[in-house]
Amino acid sequence: MINHRCAVLGKPIAHSLSPVLHNAAYRALCLTDWLYDKHEIGEEDLDSFLKSLDPTWSGLSLTMPLKKTIQPYGVPANLWAKELKVANTAIFDWSRITDDPTWPHGKPSIKLYNTDVIGIQLAFDHANRELGAHHKPDHAGSALIIGNGNTATSAMAACCMMPEIGHVTVAARHPGKNTSFKPLAERYINTHTPYSEISLSDVSALLTAAHDATYIINTIPGHAADSVAVELGNIEFDESRGLLLDVVYDPRPTKLMEAWRARGGDAIGGEEMLLYQALIQVLLMTGIWDDDPPSDADKRLQDTTTEDDQLEIAMRNALEEAL
């Protein structure tokens, strides 16, 4: 019997691997009465879907285009949900119901979280541990973000949380389109020049930024970054290369990852970000991290228990099998 339900919502949603990750976590935690599935829900469908839920529902994952649409229904509960006004996670508290005739089962208290930012940060931290790379928390490093959409905003926020990063360069087809970058960098990166922006068509500037970067994060979806891969294939290194995260995980590896590795660099795919943002969601939805906003998730997961380690391993294994 299913007593606790969770799901991922979005449109389109058929490709989502979230059920694979979350249901693997439930098995690892021996939560036999929990189920996670997916529903194709657009912006115009969200209201009626939420109002149809009953107290068996514990939480939701939200993909585009719902990460902003969910905002009026809940209260941001962690740093980046508040700062970015974008949430990919909703947690229901049915012990705090508001009487509302439009909600047949009552309107639960809804907490909103952003785990995308932490997912990016943890993906880098895990890769650094695997590679034996150590970075001093002196803001001496730099990051290059390719693209300036919603995922790039999460990437910028993640860079703001990394004490090794003191400058972020954004390379975009339309520089200046995303006005949130500069204020974020100036607020959270305590250096003299925390931010700059270049055109993706400025090959010389792009290669210089990539050459010098501690981290590179590509947020351009699909094959759109293939032309960037060609350019980076011409880069010449005289010392260490930065670590590349390509948020795309289909195809796997991407041409950009292949080009970077061919130049001697290390690269990880978007499945790493997907894994860690889902891991934090599981901890929140199941109440393991009850009322404990995960803005400090990185610090906490570095001191994990054996049970938490097994949870991560189970989710990673399930993801590898699905890809």
mmCIF file of C-alpha atoms in Angstrom:
data_model
loop_
_atom_site.group_PDB
_atom_site.id
_atom_site.type_symbol
_atom_site.label_atom_id
_atom_site.label_comp_id
_atom_site.label_asym_id
_atom_site.label_seq_id
_atom_site.Cartn_x
_atom_site.Cartn_y
_atom_site.Cartn_z
ATOM 1 C CA MET A 1 0.000 0.000 0.000
ATOM 2 C CA ILE A 2 1.311 3.422 -0.984
ATOM 3 C CA ASN A 3 1.062 5.906 1.874
ATOM 4 C CA HIS A 4 3.536 8.500 0.582
ATOM 5 C CA ARG A 5 3.541 9.848 -2.953
ATOM 6 C CA CYS A 6 5.973 12.148 -4.737
ATOM 7 C CA ALA A 7 6.396 13.019 -8.405
ATOM 8 C CA VAL A 8 8.151 15.181 -10.940
ATOM 9 C CA LEU A 9 6.040 17.637 -12.926
ATOM 10 C CA GLY A 10 6.870 19.376 -16.173
ATOM 11 C CA LYS A 11 6.121 19.544 -19.874
ATOM 12 C CA PRO A 12 7.537 17.577 -21.600
ATOM 13 C CA ILE A 13 8.338 15.025 -18.915
ATOM 14 C CA ALA A 14 8.592 11.612 -20.622
ATOM 15 C CA HIS A 15 12.411 11.780 -20.679
ATOM 16 C CA SER A 16 12.784 12.471 -16.953
ATOM 17 C CA LEU A 17 15.095 10.185 -14.995
ATOM 18 C CA SER A 18 13.878 11.490 -11.643
ATOM 19 C CA PRO A 19 11.655 8.439 -10.962
ATOM 20 C CA VAL A 20 14.673 6.175 -11.462
ATOM 21 C CA LEU A 21 16.678 8.122 -8.884
ATOM 22 C CA HIS A 22 13.981 8.645 -6.268
ATOM 23 C CA ASN A 23 12.575 5.109 -6.353
ATOM 24 C CA ALA A 24 16.110 3.719 -6.041
ATOM 25 C CA ALA A 25 16.512 5.915 -2.958
ATOM 26 C CA TYR A 26 13.273 4.589 -1.454
ATOM 27 C CA ARG A 27 14.487 1.018 -1.934
ATOM 28 C CA ALA A 28 17.812 1.863 -0.302
ATOM 29 C CA LEU A 29 15.981 3.450 2.638
ATOM 30 C CA CYS A 30 13.530 0.509 2.888
ATOM 31 C CA LEU A 31 10.595 2.894 2.362
ATOM 32 C CA THR A 32 8.277 0.268 0.902
ATOM 33 C CA ASP A 33 5.169 2.458 1.090
ATOM 34 C CA TRP A 34 6.690 5.326 -0.922
ATOM 35 C CA LEU A 35 6.255 5.865 -4.672
ATOM 36 C CA TYR A 36 7.630 8.478 -7.054
ATOM 37 C CA ASP A 37 6.260 8.952 -10.559
ATOM 38 C CA LYS A 38 5.965 11.646 -13.242
ATOM 39 C CA HIS A 39 3.127 13.761 -14.610
ATOM 40 C CA GLU A 40 3.090 15.936 -17.703
ATOM 41 C CA ILE A 41 1.850 19.226 -16.295
ATOM 42 C CA GLY A 42 2.085 22.604 -18.007
ATOM 43 C CA GLU A 43 1.714 26.031 -16.454
ATOM 44 C CA GLU A 44 -2.019 26.085 -17.099
ATOM 45 C CA ASP A 45 -2.440 22.672 -15.414
ATOM 46 C CA LEU A 46 -0.499 23.266 -12.208
ATOM 47 C CA ASP A 47 -3.290 24.874 -10.173
ATOM 48 C CA SER A 48 -5.801 22.082 -10.717
ATOM 49 C CA PHE A 49 -3.151 19.410 -10.137
ATOM 50 C CA LEU A 50 -2.083 20.885 -6.809
ATOM 51 C CA LYS A 51 -5.669 21.224 -5.629
ATOM 52 C CA SER A 52 -6.327 17.555 -6.450
ATOM 53 C CA LEU A 53 -3.639 16.297 -4.065
ATOM 54 C CA ASP A 54 -4.489 14.558 -0.801
ATOM 55 C CA PRO A 55 -2.438 14.046 2.395
ATOM 56 C CA THR A 56 -0.600 11.041 0.930
ATOM 57 C CA TRP A 57 1.465 13.492 -1.114
ATOM 58 C CA SER A 58 4.806 14.434 0.444
ATOM 59 C CA GLY A 59 6.590 16.421 -2.232
ATOM 60 C CA LEU A 60 7.080 17.402 -5.850
ATOM 61 C CA SER A 61 10.023 17.963 -8.144
ATOM 62 C CA LEU A 62 9.482 20.731 -10.678
ATOM 63 C CA THR A 63 11.076 21.114 -14.070
ATOM 64 C CA MET A 64 10.542 23.817 -16.648
ATOM 65 C CA PRO A 65 8.253 25.596 -17.106
ATOM 66 C CA LEU A 66 7.039 25.239 -13.516
ATOM 67 C CA LYS A 67 10.009 26.412 -11.445
ATOM 68 C CA LYS A 68 8.599 29.934 -11.339
ATOM 69 C CA THR A 69 4.930 29.033 -11.703
ATOM 70 C CA ILE A 70 5.029 27.264 -8.321
ATOM 71 C CA GLN A 71 6.091 30.430 -6.485
ATOM 72 C CA PRO A 72 2.634 31.781 -5.442
ATOM 73 C CA TYR A 73 1.727 28.454 -3.831
ATOM 74 C CA GLY A 74 4.515 28.198 -1.284
ATOM 75 C CA VAL A 75 7.179 29.923 0.786
ATOM 76 C CA PRO A 76 10.864 29.844 -0.264
ATOM 77 C CA ALA A 77 12.734 27.909 2.407
ATOM 78 C CA ASN A 78 16.395 27.937 1.398
ATOM 79 C CA LEU A 79 18.828 30.600 0.244
ATOM 80 C CA TRP A 80 18.620 30.118 -3.498
ATOM 81 C CA ALA A 81 14.877 29.597 -3.639
ATOM 82 C CA LYS A 82 14.626 33.000 -1.954
ATOM 83 C CA GLU A 83 17.372 34.696 -3.941
ATOM 84 C CA LEU A 84 16.568 33.411 -7.428
ATOM 85 C CA LYS A 85 12.796 33.049 -6.969
ATOM 86 C CA VAL A 86 13.114 29.707 -8.729
ATOM 87 C CA ALA A 87 12.250 26.418 -7.018
ATOM 88 C CA ASN A 88 12.574 22.848 -8.249
ATOM 89 C CA THR A 89 11.252 21.261 -5.039
ATOM 90 C CA ALA A 90 7.993 21.573 -3.102
ATOM 91 C CA ILE A 91 7.511 19.944 0.315
ATOM 92 C CA PHE A 92 3.999 19.536 1.766
ATOM 93 C CA ASP A 93 3.138 19.818 5.449
ATOM 94 C CA TRP A 94 -0.374 18.445 5.930
ATOM 95 C CA SER A 95 -0.280 19.108 9.666
ATOM 96 C CA ARG A 96 -0.683 22.791 8.797
ATOM 97 C CA ILE A 97 -3.757 22.983 6.585
ATOM 98 C CA THR A 98 -5.532 26.184 5.595
ATOM 99 C CA ASP A 99 -9.259 25.905 4.971
ATOM 100 C CA ASP A 100 -9.907 26.848 1.375
ATOM 101 C CA PRO A 101 -13.015 25.723 -0.530
ATOM 102 C CA THR A 102 -10.989 25.474 -3.742
ATOM 103 C CA TRP A 103 -8.730 22.841 -2.138
ATOM 104 C CA PRO A 104 -10.952 19.763 -1.470
ATOM 105 C CA HIS A 105 -8.473 18.270 1.017
ATOM 106 C CA GLY A 106 -7.395 21.594 2.496
ATOM 107 C CA LYS A 107 -4.392 23.652 1.425
ATOM 108 C CA PRO A 108 -1.200 22.317 3.009
ATOM 109 C CA SER A 109 1.746 24.446 3.997
ATOM 110 C CA ILE A 110 4.195 24.276 1.093
ATOM 111 C CA LYS A 111 7.923 24.919 1.429
ATOM 112 C CA LEU A 112 9.895 25.649 -1.723
ATOM 113 C CA TYR A 113 13.549 24.749 -2.234
ATOM 114 C CA ASN A 114 16.118 25.160 -4.967
ATOM 115 C CA THR A 115 18.408 22.124 -5.080
ATOM 116 C CA ASP A 116 19.780 22.809 -8.582
ATOM 117 C CA VAL A 117 22.442 25.164 -7.215
ATOM 118 C CA ILE A 118 23.588 22.668 -4.607
ATOM 119 C CA GLY A 119 23.499 19.934 -7.251
ATOM 120 C CA ILE A 120 26.076 21.786 -9.350
ATOM 121 C CA GLN A 121 28.282 22.516 -6.358
ATOM 122 C CA LEU A 122 28.207 18.917 -5.125
ATOM 123 C CA ALA A 123 28.946 17.603 -8.629
ATOM 124 C CA PHE A 124 32.186 19.605 -8.641
ATOM 125 C CA ASP A 125 33.054 18.615 -5.082
ATOM 126 C CA HIS A 126 32.593 14.916 -5.845
ATOM 127 C CA ALA A 127 34.693 15.177 -9.005
ATOM 128 C CA ASN A 128 37.453 17.007 -7.127
ATOM 129 C CA ARG A 129 37.542 14.279 -4.493
ATOM 130 C CA GLU A 130 37.694 11.590 -7.174
ATOM 131 C CA LEU A 131 40.511 13.431 -8.957
ATOM 132 C CA GLY A 132 42.380 14.259 -5.756
ATOM 133 C CA ALA A 133 42.153 17.959 -6.593
ATOM 134 C CA HIS A 134 42.371 20.448 -3.743
ATOM 135 C CA HIS A 135 41.529 24.150 -4.049
ATOM 136 C CA LYS A 136 42.291 26.745 -1.412
ATOM 137 C CA PRO A 137 39.346 28.878 -0.230
ATOM 138 C CA ASP A 138 41.128 32.050 -1.308
ATOM 139 C CA HIS A 139 38.931 33.173 -4.244
ATOM 140 C CA ALA A 140 41.976 32.865 -6.488
ATOM 141 C CA GLY A 141 40.234 30.736 -9.112
ATOM 142 C CA SER A 142 37.888 31.654 -11.934
ATOM 143 C CA ALA A 143 34.900 30.076 -13.637
ATOM 144 C CA LEU A 144 33.534 30.238 -17.184
ATOM 145 C CA ILE A 145 29.802 29.767 -17.695
ATOM 146 C CA ILE A 146 28.646 29.140 -21.265
ATOM 147 C CA GLY A 147 25.079 30.363 -21.817
ATOM 148 C CA ASN A 148 22.873 32.822 -19.947
ATOM 149 C CA GLY A 149 19.529 31.071 -19.427
ATOM 150 C CA ASN A 150 17.899 29.677 -16.288
ATOM 151 C CA THR A 151 20.437 26.892 -15.809
ATOM 152 C CA ALA A 152 23.248 29.410 -16.196
ATOM 153 C CA THR A 153 21.692 31.413 -13.355
ATOM 154 C CA SER A 154 21.898 28.337 -11.111
ATOM 155 C CA ALA A 155 25.492 27.852 -12.263
ATOM 156 C CA MET A 156 26.306 31.438 -11.302
ATOM 157 C CA ALA A 157 24.770 30.903 -7.868
ATOM 158 C CA ALA A 158 26.812 27.713 -7.425
ATOM 159 C CA CYS A 159 30.003 29.613 -8.273
ATOM 160 C CA CYS A 160 29.036 32.196 -5.666
ATOM 161 C CA MET A 161 29.043 29.402 -3.061
ATOM 162 C CA MET A 162 32.517 28.129 -3.984
ATOM 163 C CA PRO A 163 35.236 29.843 -1.911
ATOM 164 C CA GLU A 164 37.870 28.934 -4.491
ATOM 165 C CA ILE A 165 36.169 31.111 -7.141
ATOM 166 C CA GLY A 166 36.853 34.861 -7.250
ATOM 167 C CA HIS A 167 35.766 35.728 -10.767
ATOM 168 C CA VAL A 168 33.067 34.419 -13.119
ATOM 169 C CA THR A 169 32.960 35.040 -16.866
ATOM 170 C CA VAL A 170 29.725 34.400 -18.762
ATOM 171 C CA ALA A 171 29.961 33.699 -22.491
ATOM 172 C CA ALA A 172 26.627 34.073 -24.269
ATOM 173 C CA ARG A 173 25.217 34.632 -27.727
ATOM 174 C CA HIS A 174 23.360 37.668 -26.437
ATOM 175 C CA PRO A 175 25.478 39.283 -23.695
ATOM 176 C CA GLY A 176 23.557 41.356 -21.181
ATOM 177 C CA LYS A 177 20.272 39.517 -21.668
ATOM 178 C CA ASN A 178 20.314 38.029 -18.158
ATOM 179 C CA THR A 179 20.560 40.984 -15.783
ATOM 180 C CA SER A 180 20.740 38.861 -12.617
ATOM 181 C CA PHE A 181 24.346 37.735 -13.046
ATOM 182 C CA LYS A 182 26.257 40.856 -12.101
ATOM 183 C CA PRO A 183 24.264 41.627 -8.895
ATOM 184 C CA LEU A 184 24.643 37.993 -7.761
ATOM 185 C CA ALA A 185 28.387 37.991 -8.298
ATOM 186 C CA GLU A 186 28.874 41.344 -6.615
ATOM 187 C CA ARG A 187 26.769 40.317 -3.617
ATOM 188 C CA TYR A 188 28.364 36.942 -2.947
ATOM 189 C CA ILE A 189 31.892 36.997 -4.392
ATOM 190 C CA ASN A 190 34.077 39.207 -2.246
ATOM 191 C CA THR A 191 36.662 40.288 -4.802
ATOM 192 C CA HIS A 192 37.391 43.510 -6.673
ATOM 193 C CA THR A 193 36.180 42.249 -10.078
ATOM 194 C CA PRO A 194 33.849 39.298 -9.538
ATOM 195 C CA TYR A 195 32.136 39.321 -12.932
ATOM 196 C CA SER A 196 32.602 39.858 -16.643
ATOM 197 C CA GLU A 197 30.668 38.919 -19.752
ATOM 198 C CA ILE A 198 31.805 38.138 -23.287
ATOM 199 C CA SER A 199 30.180 37.217 -26.566
ATOM 200 C CA LEU A 200 30.260 33.555 -27.487
ATOM 201 C CA SER A 201 31.341 34.656 -30.957
ATOM 202 C CA ASP A 202 34.486 36.295 -29.527
ATOM 203 C CA VAL A 203 36.666 33.227 -29.992
ATOM 204 C CA SER A 204 39.826 34.825 -28.626
ATOM 205 C CA ALA A 205 38.119 35.911 -25.378
ATOM 206 C CA LEU A 206 36.403 32.519 -25.069
ATOM 207 C CA LEU A 207 39.664 30.598 -25.389
ATOM 208 C CA THR A 208 41.410 32.882 -22.907
ATOM 209 C CA ALA A 209 38.614 32.435 -20.336
ATOM 210 C CA ALA A 210 38.579 28.651 -20.842
ATOM 211 C CA HIS A 211 42.362 28.442 -20.617
ATOM 212 C CA ASP A 212 42.431 30.259 -17.284
ATOM 213 C CA ALA A 213 39.305 28.752 -15.706
ATOM 214 C CA THR A 214 39.281 26.528 -12.656
ATOM 215 C CA TYR A 215 35.776 25.404 -13.639
ATOM 216 C CA ILE A 216 33.862 25.560 -16.906
ATOM 217 C CA ILE A 217 30.099 25.037 -16.914
ATOM 218 C CA ASN A 218 28.262 24.596 -20.199
ATOM 219 C CA THR A 219 24.525 25.251 -19.914
ATOM 220 C CA ILE A 220 23.648 25.314 -23.643
ATOM 221 C CA PRO A 221 21.315 22.363 -24.307
ATOM 222 C CA GLY A 222 21.439 19.668 -26.961
ATOM 223 C CA HIS A 223 23.997 19.957 -29.749
ATOM 224 C CA ALA A 224 24.086 23.757 -29.573
ATOM 225 C CA ALA A 225 27.515 23.668 -27.927
ATOM 226 C CA ASP A 226 29.106 21.537 -30.648
ATOM 227 C CA SER A 227 30.553 24.667 -32.282
ATOM 228 C CA VAL A 228 32.112 25.611 -28.943
ATOM 229 C CA ALA A 229 33.666 22.150 -28.836
ATOM 230 C CA VAL A 230 35.369 22.854 -32.152
ATOM 231 C CA GLU A 231 36.825 26.100 -30.812
ATOM 232 C CA LEU A 232 38.014 24.574 -27.543
ATOM 233 C CA GLY A 233 39.661 21.823 -29.554
ATOM 234 C CA ASN A 234 42.163 24.445 -30.710
ATOM 235 C CA ILE A 235 43.166 25.601 -27.237
ATOM 236 C CA GLU A 236 46.808 25.264 -26.210
ATOM 237 C CA PHE A 237 47.698 24.550 -22.592
ATOM 238 C CA ASP A 238 50.987 25.101 -20.858
ATOM 239 C CA GLU A 239 49.820 23.976 -17.422
ATOM 240 C CA SER A 240 46.819 22.487 -15.604
ATOM 241 C CA ARG A 241 43.394 22.417 -17.205
ATOM 242 C CA GLY A 242 40.146 23.314 -15.492
ATOM 243 C CA LEU A 243 37.312 20.908 -14.739
ATOM 244 C CA LEU A 244 34.406 20.991 -17.204
ATOM 245 C CA LEU A 245 30.780 20.300 -16.286
ATOM 246 C CA ASP A 246 28.450 19.944 -19.266
ATOM 247 C CA VAL A 247 24.897 19.963 -17.889
ATOM 248 C CA VAL A 248 23.788 17.915 -20.918
ATOM 249 C CA TYR A 249 23.705 14.128 -20.370
ATOM 250 C CA ASP A 250 22.314 13.032 -23.731
ATOM 251 C CA PRO A 251 24.394 12.375 -25.778
ATOM 252 C CA ARG A 252 26.903 11.080 -23.285
ATOM 253 C CA PRO A 253 29.642 12.155 -23.515
ATOM 254 C CA THR A 254 28.921 15.319 -25.428
ATOM 255 C CA LYS A 255 31.227 16.601 -28.161
ATOM 256 C CA LEU A 256 32.267 19.365 -25.804
ATOM 257 C CA MET A 257 33.338 16.847 -23.166
ATOM 258 C CA GLU A 258 35.211 14.806 -25.776
ATOM 259 C CA ALA A 259 37.021 17.895 -27.061
ATOM 260 C CA TRP A 260 38.014 18.946 -23.535
ATOM 261 C CA ARG A 261 39.280 15.489 -22.641
ATOM 262 C CA ALA A 262 41.233 15.348 -25.902
ATOM 263 C CA ARG A 263 43.124 18.429 -24.715
ATOM 264 C CA GLY A 264 43.984 16.628 -21.462
ATOM 265 C CA GLY A 265 41.218 18.117 -19.315
ATOM 266 C CA ASP A 266 38.730 16.421 -17.014
ATOM 267 C CA ALA A 267 35.005 16.584 -17.753
ATOM 268 C CA ILE A 268 31.797 15.438 -16.076
ATOM 269 C CA GLY A 269 28.295 15.270 -17.507
ATOM 270 C CA GLY A 270 24.946 16.595 -16.379
ATOM 271 C CA GLU A 271 24.052 13.279 -14.765
ATOM 272 C CA GLU A 272 26.256 14.329 -11.829
ATOM 273 C CA MET A 273 24.229 17.491 -11.267
ATOM 274 C CA LEU A 274 21.025 15.463 -11.721
ATOM 275 C CA LEU A 275 22.132 12.934 -9.111
ATOM 276 C CA TYR A 276 23.000 15.431 -6.408
ATOM 277 C CA GLN A 277 20.003 17.718 -6.809
ATOM 278 C CA ALA A 278 17.830 14.582 -6.540
ATOM 279 C CA LEU A 279 19.731 13.335 -3.483
ATOM 280 C CA ILE A 280 18.957 16.555 -1.634
ATOM 281 C CA GLN A 281 15.319 16.320 -2.752
ATOM 282 C CA VAL A 282 15.046 12.819 -1.304
ATOM 283 C CA LEU A 283 16.472 13.951 2.032
ATOM 284 C CA LEU A 284 13.924 16.781 2.135
ATOM 285 C CA MET A 285 10.874 14.888 0.879
ATOM 286 C CA THR A 286 11.352 11.964 3.253
ATOM 287 C CA GLY A 287 11.918 14.254 6.221
ATOM 288 C CA ILE A 288 15.470 13.028 6.884
ATOM 289 C CA TRP A 289 16.391 16.705 6.670
ATOM 290 C CA ASP A 290 13.162 17.896 8.234
ATOM 291 C CA ASP A 291 12.812 21.702 8.294
ATOM 292 C CA ASP A 292 16.520 22.046 7.622
ATOM 293 C CA PRO A 293 17.217 24.150 4.515
ATOM 294 C CA PRO A 294 20.156 22.629 2.602
ATOM 295 C CA SER A 295 22.096 25.778 1.836
ATOM 296 C CA ASP A 296 24.945 24.082 3.716
ATOM 297 C CA ALA A 297 24.421 20.747 1.964
ATOM 298 C CA ASP A 298 28.013 20.505 0.794
ATOM 299 C CA LYS A 299 29.441 20.798 4.316
ATOM 300 C CA ARG A 300 26.915 18.319 5.686
ATOM 301 C CA LEU A 301 27.372 15.680 2.977
ATOM 302 C CA GLN A 302 31.136 15.712 3.440
ATOM 303 C CA ASP A 303 30.445 14.337 6.908
ATOM 304 C CA THR A 304 27.935 11.718 5.791
ATOM 305 C CA THR A 305 26.914 8.635 7.721
ATOM 306 C CA THR A 306 27.229 5.148 6.282
ATOM 307 C CA GLU A 307 23.500 5.207 5.529
ATOM 308 C CA ASP A 308 23.825 8.417 3.528
ATOM 309 C CA ASP A 309 26.765 6.969 1.608
ATOM 310 C CA GLN A 310 24.686 3.914 0.713
ATOM 311 C CA LEU A 311 21.852 6.163 -0.432
ATOM 312 C CA GLU A 312 24.137 8.035 -2.812
ATOM 313 C CA ILE A 313 25.641 4.794 -4.107
ATOM 314 C CA ALA A 314 22.206 3.254 -4.745
ATOM 315 C CA MET A 315 21.013 6.309 -6.653
ATOM 316 C CA ARG A 316 24.238 6.468 -8.684
ATOM 317 C CA ASN A 317 24.003 2.792 -9.633
ATOM 318 C CA ALA A 318 20.373 3.179 -10.723
ATOM 319 C CA LEU A 319 21.229 6.224 -12.828
ATOM 320 C CA GLU A 320 24.132 4.444 -14.526
ATOM 321 C CA GLU A 321 21.858 1.540 -15.431
ATOM 322 C CA ALA A 322 19.249 3.892 -16.893
ATOM 323 C CA LEU A 323 21.649 5.909 -19.036
#
